Amino acid sequence: MSIISIIIFIVALIAAWQGFYMIGVEQFELVKSYKFPTPKGVFDSFLNLCNDGEILKAIGSSLYKGLIGFMIAIAIGLVIGLLINNFKFLNKTLKPIILGIQTLPSVCWVPFAILWFGLETKAVVFVIVMGTAFCIAIAVDNSIRNIQPIYKKAALTMGASKKQMYFNVIIPAALPELISGLKQGWSFAWRSLMAGEVMTTNLSGLGVTLAFARDFGSEINEMMCIMIIIVLLGILIDKCIFSTFEKRILKKRGLA
């Protein structure tokens, strides 16, 4: 899709949004004005947040916590994924538990995080790790299991050692699917970050800013503005990092 097509779509979406406001709120009063945001109101709120520098500080704080939590989750997820992939006992006993825990919403870990770590950055990082690590563990296990057996058989026939098997066969073959798993893991991490920040309002971050806007009666335009920023940041990170890396891997293998 070209940039022009994307711009046209976004403009049409904003026009439809404004049209609904004019008809449903201003003309027929189906919804109260303070309950429904407007494009202009959201843009004005964005300018206000930029003028006092609050939004930049919040973005920086959220990205910092998100990156730390995601890196820890990757390390834990890789270890757990390799363990359940290599040991049948763990695959039969631990994997079902991991799949069950993965279905828990991230907000379920917030009370534990506050109890164990207090209203500190560690609490938010803990929520991110618990909401992400198990997803990555399953992705690691699945990416290795979905490798075509002929690759491993060919490597064994040529006398590959266990170390060579992992670094020269398994990891390169599993990498495309593993990158997709990390993309999904990042989406879990980003949502977990917001869940943690909303509940720990003494810190800084986008989730904290959203919680303050909700609790202290700010205009709905400001809340909508923060939500849009959260969505756009998530998309930007996915497109600039994960999707770019994934395309390079697929292109290198002749799959794209």
Short mmCIF file of C-alpha atoms in Angstrom, two decimals:
data_model
loop_
_atom_site.label_atom_id
_atom_site.label_comp_id
_atom_site.label_asym_id
_atom_site.label_seq_id
_atom_site.Cartn_x
_atom_site.Cartn_y
_atom_site.Cartn_z
CA MET A 1 0.00 0.00 0.00
CA SER A 2 1.40 3.39 -1.01
CA ILE A 3 1.86 6.31 1.36
CA ILE A 4 -0.80 8.29 -0.54
CA SER A 5 -3.35 5.50 -0.03
CA ILE A 6 -2.58 5.41 3.69
CA ILE A 7 -2.95 9.21 3.97
CA ILE A 8 -6.27 9.12 2.10
CA PHE A 9 -7.55 6.38 4.40
CA ILE A 10 -6.52 8.28 7.55
CA VAL A 11 -8.12 11.51 6.27
CA ALA A 12 -11.32 9.62 5.45
CA LEU A 13 -11.32 8.05 8.91
CA ILE A 14 -10.91 11.44 10.62
CA ALA A 15 -13.65 12.92 8.39
CA ALA A 16 -16.02 10.09 9.34
CA TRP A 17 -15.14 10.63 13.00
CA GLN A 18 -15.88 14.37 12.74
CA GLY A 19 -19.06 13.68 10.78
CA PHE A 20 -20.35 11.33 13.46
CA TYR A 21 -19.64 13.97 16.11
CA MET A 22 -21.46 16.68 14.16
CA ILE A 23 -24.51 14.50 13.51
CA GLY A 24 -24.72 12.39 16.66
CA VAL A 25 -23.56 14.96 19.22
CA GLU A 26 -24.15 18.46 17.90
CA GLN A 27 -27.27 17.92 15.80
CA PHE A 28 -29.26 15.08 17.38
CA GLU A 29 -27.57 15.10 20.82
CA LEU A 30 -27.46 11.32 20.98
CA VAL A 31 -24.30 11.57 23.07
CA LYS A 32 -23.22 14.33 25.45
CA SER A 33 -20.30 16.37 24.14
CA TYR A 34 -18.16 15.65 27.20
CA LYS A 35 -18.53 11.91 26.55
CA PHE A 36 -17.34 11.86 22.94
CA PRO A 37 -13.97 13.21 21.68
CA THR A 38 -13.47 15.28 18.55
CA PRO A 39 -10.49 15.33 16.16
CA LYS A 40 -9.85 19.01 16.88
CA GLY A 41 -10.13 18.49 20.62
CA VAL A 42 -7.69 15.59 20.51
CA PHE A 43 -5.22 17.63 18.46
CA ASP A 44 -5.49 20.58 20.87
CA SER A 45 -4.87 18.23 23.80
CA PHE A 46 -1.79 16.89 22.01
CA LEU A 47 -0.43 20.42 21.59
CA ASN A 48 -1.04 21.18 25.27
CA LEU A 49 0.76 18.01 26.35
CA CYS A 50 3.67 18.86 24.06
CA ASN A 51 3.94 22.44 25.30
CA ASP A 52 4.62 21.46 28.92
CA GLY A 53 6.86 18.55 27.89
CA GLU A 54 4.77 16.08 29.87
CA ILE A 55 4.07 13.77 26.96
CA LEU A 56 7.73 13.41 25.94
CA LYS A 57 8.69 12.52 29.50
CA ALA A 58 5.86 9.99 29.66
CA ILE A 59 6.86 8.39 26.34
CA GLY A 60 10.50 8.12 27.41
CA SER A 61 9.56 6.58 30.75
CA SER A 62 7.21 4.04 29.17
CA LEU A 63 9.72 3.01 26.50
CA TYR A 64 12.43 2.58 29.13
CA LYS A 65 10.31 0.32 31.33
CA GLY A 66 8.94 -1.54 28.33
CA LEU A 67 12.40 -2.25 26.94
CA ILE A 68 13.76 -3.52 30.26
CA GLY A 69 10.76 -5.76 30.87
CA PHE A 70 10.77 -7.09 27.32
CA MET A 71 14.48 -7.96 27.37
CA ILE A 72 14.09 -9.81 30.68
CA ALA A 73 11.04 -11.61 29.29
CA ILE A 74 13.01 -12.67 26.20
CA ALA A 75 15.80 -14.13 28.35
CA ILE A 76 13.36 -16.02 30.59
CA GLY A 77 11.21 -17.10 27.66
CA LEU A 78 14.18 -18.47 25.73
CA VAL A 79 15.32 -20.57 28.70
CA ILE A 80 11.85 -21.95 29.42
CA GLY A 81 11.18 -22.57 25.73
CA LEU A 82 14.39 -24.52 25.27
CA LEU A 83 13.73 -26.55 28.42
CA ILE A 84 10.25 -27.65 27.41
CA ASN A 85 11.50 -28.38 23.91
CA ASN A 86 14.37 -30.60 25.05
CA PHE A 87 12.77 -32.45 27.96
CA LYS A 88 9.64 -34.54 27.32
CA PHE A 89 8.72 -34.51 31.00
CA LEU A 90 8.63 -30.70 31.09
CA ASN A 91 6.78 -30.61 27.79
CA LYS A 92 4.02 -32.80 29.21
CA THR A 93 3.84 -31.20 32.64
CA LEU A 94 5.09 -27.60 32.47
CA LYS A 95 3.84 -26.60 29.01
CA PRO A 96 0.10 -26.99 29.83
CA ILE A 97 0.64 -24.84 32.94
CA ILE A 98 2.41 -22.19 30.85
CA LEU A 99 -0.43 -22.21 28.33
CA GLY A 100 -2.89 -21.72 31.16
CA ILE A 101 -0.93 -18.88 32.75
CA GLN A 102 -0.61 -17.21 29.36
CA THR A 103 -4.37 -16.76 29.23
CA LEU A 104 -4.33 -14.61 32.38
CA PRO A 105 -4.80 -10.89 31.69
CA SER A 106 -1.72 -8.90 32.66
CA VAL A 107 -3.72 -6.85 35.16
CA CYS A 108 -4.05 -10.00 37.30
CA TRP A 109 -0.35 -9.69 38.18
CA VAL A 110 -0.65 -6.07 39.33
CA PRO A 111 -1.72 -6.85 42.96
CA PHE A 112 1.23 -9.24 43.34
CA ALA A 113 3.59 -6.67 41.81
CA ILE A 114 2.46 -3.94 44.21
CA LEU A 115 2.59 -6.29 47.20
CA TRP A 116 6.10 -7.56 46.41
CA PHE A 117 7.74 -4.47 44.91
CA GLY A 118 5.60 -1.53 46.01
CA LEU A 119 4.64 1.34 43.75
CA GLU A 120 7.99 1.32 41.98
CA THR A 121 9.35 0.74 38.48
CA LYS A 122 10.17 -2.84 39.49
CA ALA A 123 6.46 -3.52 39.89
CA VAL A 124 5.72 -2.45 36.31
CA VAL A 125 8.67 -4.44 34.97
CA PHE A 126 7.40 -7.50 36.87
CA VAL A 127 3.96 -7.16 35.24
CA ILE A 128 5.59 -6.90 31.80
CA VAL A 129 7.74 -9.99 32.39
CA MET A 130 4.86 -12.10 33.70
CA GLY A 131 2.63 -11.00 30.85
CA THR A 132 5.23 -11.68 28.15
CA ALA A 133 7.76 -14.38 29.10
CA PHE A 134 5.37 -17.32 28.76
CA CYS A 135 4.20 -16.15 25.33
CA ILE A 136 7.81 -16.05 24.17
CA ALA A 137 8.51 -19.48 25.72
CA ILE A 138 5.69 -21.04 23.69
CA ALA A 139 6.92 -19.24 20.55
CA VAL A 140 10.45 -20.62 21.06
CA ASP A 141 9.15 -24.16 21.53
CA ASN A 142 6.82 -23.98 18.53
CA SER A 143 9.41 -22.42 16.22
CA ILE A 144 11.83 -25.28 16.94
CA ARG A 145 9.18 -27.99 16.66
CA ASN A 146 7.98 -26.69 13.30
CA ILE A 147 11.40 -27.07 11.68
CA GLN A 148 11.28 -29.64 8.89
CA PRO A 149 12.82 -32.91 10.17
CA ILE A 150 14.84 -33.29 6.96
CA TYR A 151 17.10 -30.42 8.08
CA LYS A 152 18.07 -32.17 11.28
CA LYS A 153 18.48 -35.54 9.57
CA ALA A 154 20.74 -34.03 6.92
CA ALA A 155 22.88 -32.33 9.56
CA LEU A 156 23.21 -35.57 11.56
CA THR A 157 24.14 -37.47 8.41
CA MET A 158 26.97 -35.01 7.82
CA GLY A 159 28.21 -35.52 11.40
CA ALA A 160 27.05 -32.27 12.98
CA SER A 161 27.61 -31.97 16.73
CA LYS A 162 24.86 -30.82 19.09
CA LYS A 163 26.37 -27.32 19.17
CA GLN A 164 26.57 -27.17 15.38
CA MET A 165 23.03 -28.51 15.15
CA TYR A 166 21.69 -25.61 17.23
CA PHE A 167 23.75 -22.74 15.84
CA ASN A 168 23.95 -23.81 12.18
CA VAL A 169 20.64 -25.60 11.65
CA ILE A 170 17.98 -25.12 14.33
CA ILE A 171 18.38 -21.39 15.07
CA PRO A 172 18.57 -20.26 11.40
CA ALA A 173 15.60 -22.47 10.45
CA ALA A 174 13.50 -21.36 13.43
CA LEU A 175 14.36 -17.65 13.15
CA PRO A 176 11.48 -16.51 10.86
CA GLU A 177 8.81 -18.03 13.10
CA LEU A 178 10.69 -16.93 16.20
CA ILE A 179 10.64 -13.31 15.01
CA SER A 180 6.87 -13.57 14.58
CA GLY A 181 6.69 -14.87 18.15
CA LEU A 182 8.75 -11.93 19.40
CA LYS A 183 6.40 -9.54 17.59
CA GLN A 184 3.49 -11.08 19.42
CA GLY A 185 5.53 -10.96 22.63
CA TRP A 186 6.08 -7.24 22.16
CA SER A 187 2.34 -6.65 21.82
CA PHE A 188 1.86 -8.54 25.11
CA ALA A 189 4.65 -6.49 26.71
CA TRP A 190 3.18 -3.17 25.53
CA ARG A 191 -0.26 -4.04 26.89
CA SER A 192 1.23 -5.31 30.14
CA LEU A 193 3.18 -2.08 30.48
CA MET A 194 0.03 0.01 30.20
CA ALA A 195 -1.81 -2.25 32.68
CA GLY A 196 1.02 -1.84 35.17
CA GLU A 197 1.34 1.91 34.73
CA VAL A 198 -2.39 2.54 35.09
CA MET A 199 -2.30 0.85 38.50
CA THR A 200 0.92 2.52 39.76
CA THR A 201 0.08 6.18 39.38
CA ASN A 202 2.96 7.55 41.44
CA LEU A 203 5.36 6.89 38.52
CA SER A 204 5.60 8.55 35.12
CA GLY A 205 4.52 7.06 31.82
CA LEU A 206 1.76 7.02 29.24
CA GLY A 207 -0.41 4.69 31.30
CA VAL A 208 0.05 6.94 34.34
CA THR A 209 -0.88 10.02 32.31
CA LEU A 210 -3.99 8.22 31.07
CA ALA A 211 -4.94 7.24 34.64
CA PHE A 212 -4.54 10.84 35.84
CA ALA A 213 -6.69 12.08 32.97
CA ARG A 214 -9.35 9.57 33.99
CA ASP A 215 -9.21 10.11 37.76
CA PHE A 216 -8.99 13.89 37.85
CA GLY A 217 -11.78 14.63 35.40
CA SER A 218 -9.74 15.80 32.42
CA GLU A 219 -11.50 16.16 29.10
CA ILE A 220 -12.16 12.98 27.18
CA ASN A 221 -10.14 14.50 24.34
CA GLU A 222 -6.98 14.21 26.41
CA MET A 223 -7.70 10.58 27.26
CA MET A 224 -8.31 9.81 23.60
CA CYS A 225 -5.11 11.62 22.64
CA ILE A 226 -3.04 9.49 25.01
CA MET A 227 -4.69 6.30 23.75
CA ILE A 228 -3.88 7.23 20.16
CA ILE A 229 -0.25 7.91 21.11
CA ILE A 230 -0.05 4.48 22.78
CA VAL A 231 -1.41 2.79 19.66
CA LEU A 232 0.86 4.73 17.30
CA LEU A 233 3.96 3.99 19.36
CA GLY A 234 3.12 0.29 19.37
CA ILE A 235 2.68 0.31 15.58
CA LEU A 236 5.84 2.35 15.04
CA ILE A 237 8.01 -0.02 17.08
CA ASP A 238 6.53 -3.03 15.31
CA LYS A 239 7.06 -1.59 11.84
CA CYS A 240 10.50 -0.08 12.41
CA ILE A 241 12.05 -2.95 14.36
CA PHE A 242 10.26 -6.29 14.19
CA SER A 243 8.69 -6.06 10.74
CA THR A 244 11.91 -4.70 9.23
CA PHE A 245 13.98 -7.49 10.76
CA GLU A 246 11.41 -10.08 9.72
CA LYS A 247 11.41 -8.89 6.11
CA ARG A 248 15.21 -9.07 5.98
CA ILE A 249 15.20 -12.63 7.31
CA LEU A 250 12.50 -13.73 4.86
CA LYS A 251 14.19 -11.98 1.96
CA LYS A 252 17.50 -13.60 2.81
CA ARG A 253 15.81 -17.00 2.62
CA GLY A 254 13.98 -16.20 -0.58
CA LEU A 255 10.58 -16.18 1.12
CA ALA A 256 9.71 -12.54 0.42
#
